[in-house]
């Protein structure tokens, strides 16, 4: 590249970059305007008590935009991705407006374990919806009678290994019409304990998200019905107002799924971290060699170890059934290793095909989904 | 909600949605305009032979935009995420312009295994950069002499279990100055084979991405030097022009990392799929109960089984060293299970803390990264 070319190139690039700067300024203004308009939609919905997340409306809006994009030779996926990101921002901002209060004459709410992260999140959402919230933690039991007096809803969110004990020992004297609910990640045992301790309405909830979500929009809350559903129906409605989706489940079936979904996966991730540590792997080096897919996997492992060990110990040690799931995985791992050690490549391929067949249409669907995820991981890369 | 309220609400929402439609129209126009401007930047860069991905320029542009956003009360992360998504789109569009050809007097390129997906991707990139590309596959060896005659670069990208054999048996008669390169995911054995088969320049490459990436921007290509680096330096430059980052590595060290990164992880994922299949898990049911984190994990498992079993068999069975990594993981898993079976919660917590300490600053960094990933997974959810 000679010098003149270089100068000409530089000048050309500078000019174009100035134009891009201008476009980006306009873009920022448009984003601000759109966020404001959606906030106004939120305020209208808030007044009317309509849930902030409307899946069908969202889907039809996106379909329309994709069409318009196509006509303008803009990739439909681009506008969809940008709008989805914008919607996330709008959901986050909903918190500034507050939420419609569904049950006006409830009395106050008591969050048992309100200093925990999930307890704080639910307390915040309830306060934003106009409820009076009191908290009781392990050092406050001497004031229990006063705190529970007049409560319309008690939500238990204490560590999983003491949940049943707290319910059995401390929650037998609630007001008769008070709703007793819990947020534990297993459901059968706490539900049984709540039904035994309290004669009034009982419901088991399992929020399928961590306390670090910025908004409940599109998140799932599993509901296991206990007693007097009509008395707590408003609570499910209230949760939907916050944007979450309610999924009803039978407690035993939920717990069985959780053994696979939570205990076993967390356990495997834990062992993977232990393994890296024992091998004295050089994480910086591994990252250098990492494809987006591995970077994502490594991030999920690191994520676990950035959190509270007690939390994971609770989850993994809570259900005796988890040991079976974990030990089944070990057996399958051992069998597969034997296949590898004996060089039985053909057996590997055949088993692979069997599993692929079993996955059926989910396999290509997951491939499609994971591709989008990996692209977005790659987008995040800095130099 | 009474009927009048309902009508008023509906009318109010309709009006706001019309305004949002208008903003989105403007947004689409701006996106089109920005893509066009960036395409012009690309054309200037193309003419000057400057790489399309400029990490520093990108970082400083994003920092500027974040500042501007802050001043307008728009979340800096929002504009950054949107611009990163837009940049991805622009990188994709680079392909329409083609790329600067670094080496003008090369002669043609031969891709051995050019019908494979990765072979096709590299052929496409080379053609877009002005090179003449010929392909040779397993049924074309009778024409080998004619195809290799006058070749300036031969790229081997055949299944890993036949790579060394193909090099040893078929690539001993290349023109003396021809560069011999391979794209295998292990490096030591192919590099040794290439150095033995060919007296001219030799280089081992490992593209750290799947063939389904839309663009090479920000992707990593590992380079293990073989012989006569000065002769193939242009090739590394050419790959950088495509947007990828070159990471130099020593072959043995690379392969060791790959045992952990590839073989062991793929193997664990394989076993996890086998496990789900044997447990006759109901995937639809699991998805219902899935938090974003589990949905992501399940998607990565499904992704594997949507692909070619031979490919994974190749990767897992290729390196005898992988068996050690895989069997070490099994030992660690078994020890951890014993901890669980004996109810040794304290040992679990202590080991957790040890690993967390070992992760050091990577743990919170990964937590931060994974949070962004999980949010973007949640964004993708449809009703």
Tab-separated table of N, CA, C and O in Angstrom, chain A residues 104-144:
chain	number	residue	atom	x	y	z
A	104	UNK	N	-56.865	-6.268	46.501
A	104	UNK	CA	-56.786	-5.001	47.264
A	104	UNK	C	-56.904	-5.220	48.774
A	104	UNK	O	-56.329	-4.489	49.555
A	105	UNK	N	-57.684	-6.225	49.180
A	105	UNK	CA	-58.022	-6.365	50.604
A	105	UNK	C	-57.312	-7.563	51.241
A	105	UNK	O	-57.899	-8.308	52.017
A	106	UNK	N	-56.052	-7.724	50.883
A	106	UNK	CA	-55.354	-8.930	51.298
A	106	UNK	C	-54.906	-8.904	52.759
A	106	UNK	O	-54.838	-9.935	53.415
A	107	UNK	N	-54.623	-7.741	53.276
A	107	UNK	CA	-53.797	-7.681	54.490
A	107	UNK	C	-52.359	-7.726	54.021
A	107	UNK	O	-52.107	-7.673	52.819
A	108	UNK	N	-51.388	-7.854	54.930
A	108	UNK	CA	-50.006	-7.791	54.459
A	108	UNK	C	-49.463	-9.175	54.068
A	108	UNK	O	-50.096	-10.200	54.313
A	109	UNK	N	-48.308	-9.133	53.431
A	109	UNK	CA	-47.620	-10.350	53.022
A	109	UNK	C	-46.425	-10.546	53.952
A	109	UNK	O	-45.763	-9.569	54.311
A	110	UNK	N	-46.164	-11.784	54.357
A	110	UNK	CA	-44.931	-12.067	55.097
A	110	UNK	C	-44.046	-12.967	54.229
A	110	UNK	O	-44.492	-14.009	53.759
A	111	UNK	N	-42.805	-12.522	54.002
A	111	UNK	CA	-41.851	-13.362	53.290
A	111	UNK	C	-40.914	-13.983	54.321
A	111	UNK	O	-40.143	-13.283	54.982
A	112	UNK	N	-41.036	-15.288	54.482
A	112	UNK	CA	-40.188	-16.009	55.431
A	112	UNK	C	-38.870	-16.317	54.718
A	112	UNK	O	-38.841	-17.088	53.756
A	113	UNK	N	-37.794	-15.671	55.143
A	113	UNK	CA	-36.520	-15.752	54.423
A	113	UNK	C	-36.382	-14.581	53.474
A	113	UNK	O	-35.770	-14.692	52.403
A	114	UNK	N	-36.942	-13.468	53.868
A	114	UNK	CA	-37.002	-12.290	52.991
A	114	UNK	C	-35.652	-11.669	52.716
A	114	UNK	O	-35.513	-10.860	51.791
A	115	UNK	N	-34.629	-12.060	53.480
A	115	UNK	CA	-33.303	-11.495	53.219
A	115	UNK	C	-32.543	-12.269	52.151
A	115	UNK	O	-31.525	-11.813	51.652
A	116	UNK	N	-33.033	-13.455	51.800
A	116	UNK	CA	-32.428	-14.206	50.704
A	116	UNK	C	-32.681	-13.486	49.386
A	116	UNK	O	-33.549	-12.622	49.297
A	117	UNK	N	-31.920	-13.868	48.350
A	117	UNK	CA	-32.020	-13.130	47.087
A	117	UNK	C	-33.374	-13.280	46.413
A	117	UNK	O	-33.930	-12.341	45.873
A	118	UNK	N	-33.898	-14.519	46.434
A	118	UNK	CA	-35.190	-14.742	45.795
A	118	UNK	C	-36.295	-14.082	46.615
A	118	UNK	O	-37.252	-13.514	46.070
A	119	UNK	N	-36.139	-14.133	47.941
A	119	UNK	CA	-37.089	-13.462	48.824
A	119	UNK	C	-37.119	-11.958	48.550
A	119	UNK	O	-38.180	-11.341	48.490
A	120	UNK	N	-35.937	-11.388	48.340
A	120	UNK	CA	-35.859	-9.955	48.037
A	120	UNK	C	-36.556	-9.633	46.732
A	120	UNK	O	-37.265	-8.629	46.616
A	121	UNK	N	-36.332	-10.483	45.730
A	121	UNK	CA	-36.957	-10.235	44.427
A	121	UNK	C	-38.482	-10.253	44.540
A	121	UNK	O	-39.171	-9.359	44.050
A	122	UNK	N	-39.023	-11.283	45.211
A	122	UNK	CA	-40.482	-11.358	45.333
A	122	UNK	C	-41.023	-10.226	46.203
A	122	UNK	O	-42.094	-9.679	45.919
A	123	UNK	N	-40.283	-9.854	47.255
A	123	UNK	CA	-40.716	-8.728	48.079
A	123	UNK	C	-40.812	-7.475	47.221
A	123	UNK	O	-41.799	-6.729	47.272
A	124	UNK	N	-39.776	-7.256	46.401
A	124	UNK	CA	-39.749	-6.069	45.541
A	124	UNK	C	-40.950	-6.045	44.587
A	124	UNK	O	-41.626	-5.020	44.451
A	125	UNK	N	-41.209	-7.190	43.945
A	125	UNK	CA	-42.319	-7.255	42.993
A	125	UNK	C	-43.651	-6.986	43.699
A	125	UNK	O	-44.537	-6.313	43.152
A	126	UNK	N	-43.802	-7.517	44.903
A	126	UNK	CA	-45.050	-7.324	45.652
A	126	UNK	C	-45.218	-5.869	46.066
A	126	UNK	O	-46.307	-5.294	45.942
A	127	UNK	N	-44.122	-5.262	46.512
A	127	UNK	CA	-44.184	-3.842	46.896
A	127	UNK	C	-44.517	-2.982	45.675
A	127	UNK	O	-45.342	-2.065	45.746
A	128	UNK	N	-43.881	-3.309	44.534
A	128	UNK	CA	-44.164	-2.566	43.295
A	128	UNK	C	-45.622	-2.722	42.869
A	128	UNK	O	-46.131	-1.953	42.060
A	129	UNK	N	-46.286	-3.741	43.384
A	129	UNK	CA	-47.692	-3.974	43.052
A	129	UNK	C	-48.616	-3.492	44.169
A	129	UNK	O	-49.796	-3.855	44.204
A	130	UNK	N	-48.068	-2.732	45.092
A	130	UNK	CA	-48.920	-2.079	46.089
A	130	UNK	C	-49.185	-2.864	47.362
A	130	UNK	O	-49.965	-2.428	48.205
A	131	UNK	N	-48.549	-4.018	47.533
A	131	UNK	CA	-48.776	-4.805	48.748
A	131	UNK	C	-47.841	-4.352	49.865
A	131	UNK	O	-46.725	-3.892	49.606
A	132	UNK	N	-48.304	-4.518	51.084
A	132	UNK	CA	-47.430	-4.278	52.225
A	132	UNK	C	-46.688	-5.587	52.508
A	132	UNK	O	-47.319	-6.639	52.633
A	133	UNK	N	-45.368	-5.518	52.580
A	133	UNK	CA	-44.588	-6.739	52.752
A	133	UNK	C	-43.755	-6.660	54.034
A	133	UNK	O	-43.049	-5.680	54.254
A	134	UNK	N	-43.881	-7.689	54.876
A	134	UNK	CA	-43.013	-7.816	56.040
A	134	UNK	C	-42.120	-9.020	55.821
A	134	UNK	O	-42.480	-9.961	55.108
A	135	UNK	N	-40.955	-8.980	56.445
A	135	UNK	CA	-40.007	-10.065	56.248
A	135	UNK	C	-39.702	-10.686	57.604
A	135	UNK	O	-39.683	-10.006	58.628
A	136	UNK	N	-39.507	-11.986	57.603
A	136	UNK	CA	-39.067	-12.628	58.846
A	136	UNK	C	-37.898	-13.549	58.510
A	136	UNK	O	-37.945	-14.292	57.522
A	137	UNK	N	-36.810	-13.423	59.254
A	137	UNK	CA	-35.642	-14.263	59.003
A	137	UNK	C	-35.263	-15.014	60.270
A	137	UNK	O	-35.926	-14.888	61.297
A	138	UNK	N	-34.177	-15.766	60.188
A	138	UNK	CA	-33.934	-16.728	61.252
A	138	UNK	C	-33.771	-16.115	62.656
A	138	UNK	O	-34.045	-16.760	63.641
A	139	UNK	N	-33.396	-14.834	62.707
A	139	UNK	CA	-33.223	-14.220	64.031
A	139	UNK	C	-34.450	-13.464	64.529
A	139	UNK	O	-34.384	-12.769	65.538
A	140	UNK	N	-35.552	-13.541	63.764
A	140	UNK	CA	-36.727	-12.717	64.109
A	140	UNK	C	-37.868	-13.509	64.730
A	140	UNK	O	-38.959	-12.986	64.907
A	141	UNK	N	-37.640	-14.791	65.043
A	141	UNK	CA	-38.797	-15.618	65.415
A	141	UNK	C	-39.469	-15.196	66.731
A	141	UNK	O	-40.629	-15.521	66.950
A	142	UNK	N	-38.726	-14.460	67.551
A	142	UNK	CA	-39.379	-14.010	68.789
A	142	UNK	C	-40.539	-13.048	68.487
A	142	UNK	O	-41.473	-12.913	69.269
A	143	UNK	N	-40.522	-12.387	67.316
A	143	UNK	CA	-41.596	-11.457	66.958
A	143	UNK	C	-42.653	-12.099	66.058
A	143	UNK	O	-43.503	-11.408	65.496
A	144	UNK	N	-42.582	-13.409	65.902
A	144	UNK	CA	-43.413	-14.098	64.912
A	144	UNK	C	-44.906	-13.768	65.058
A	144	UNK	O	-45.569	-13.427	64.068
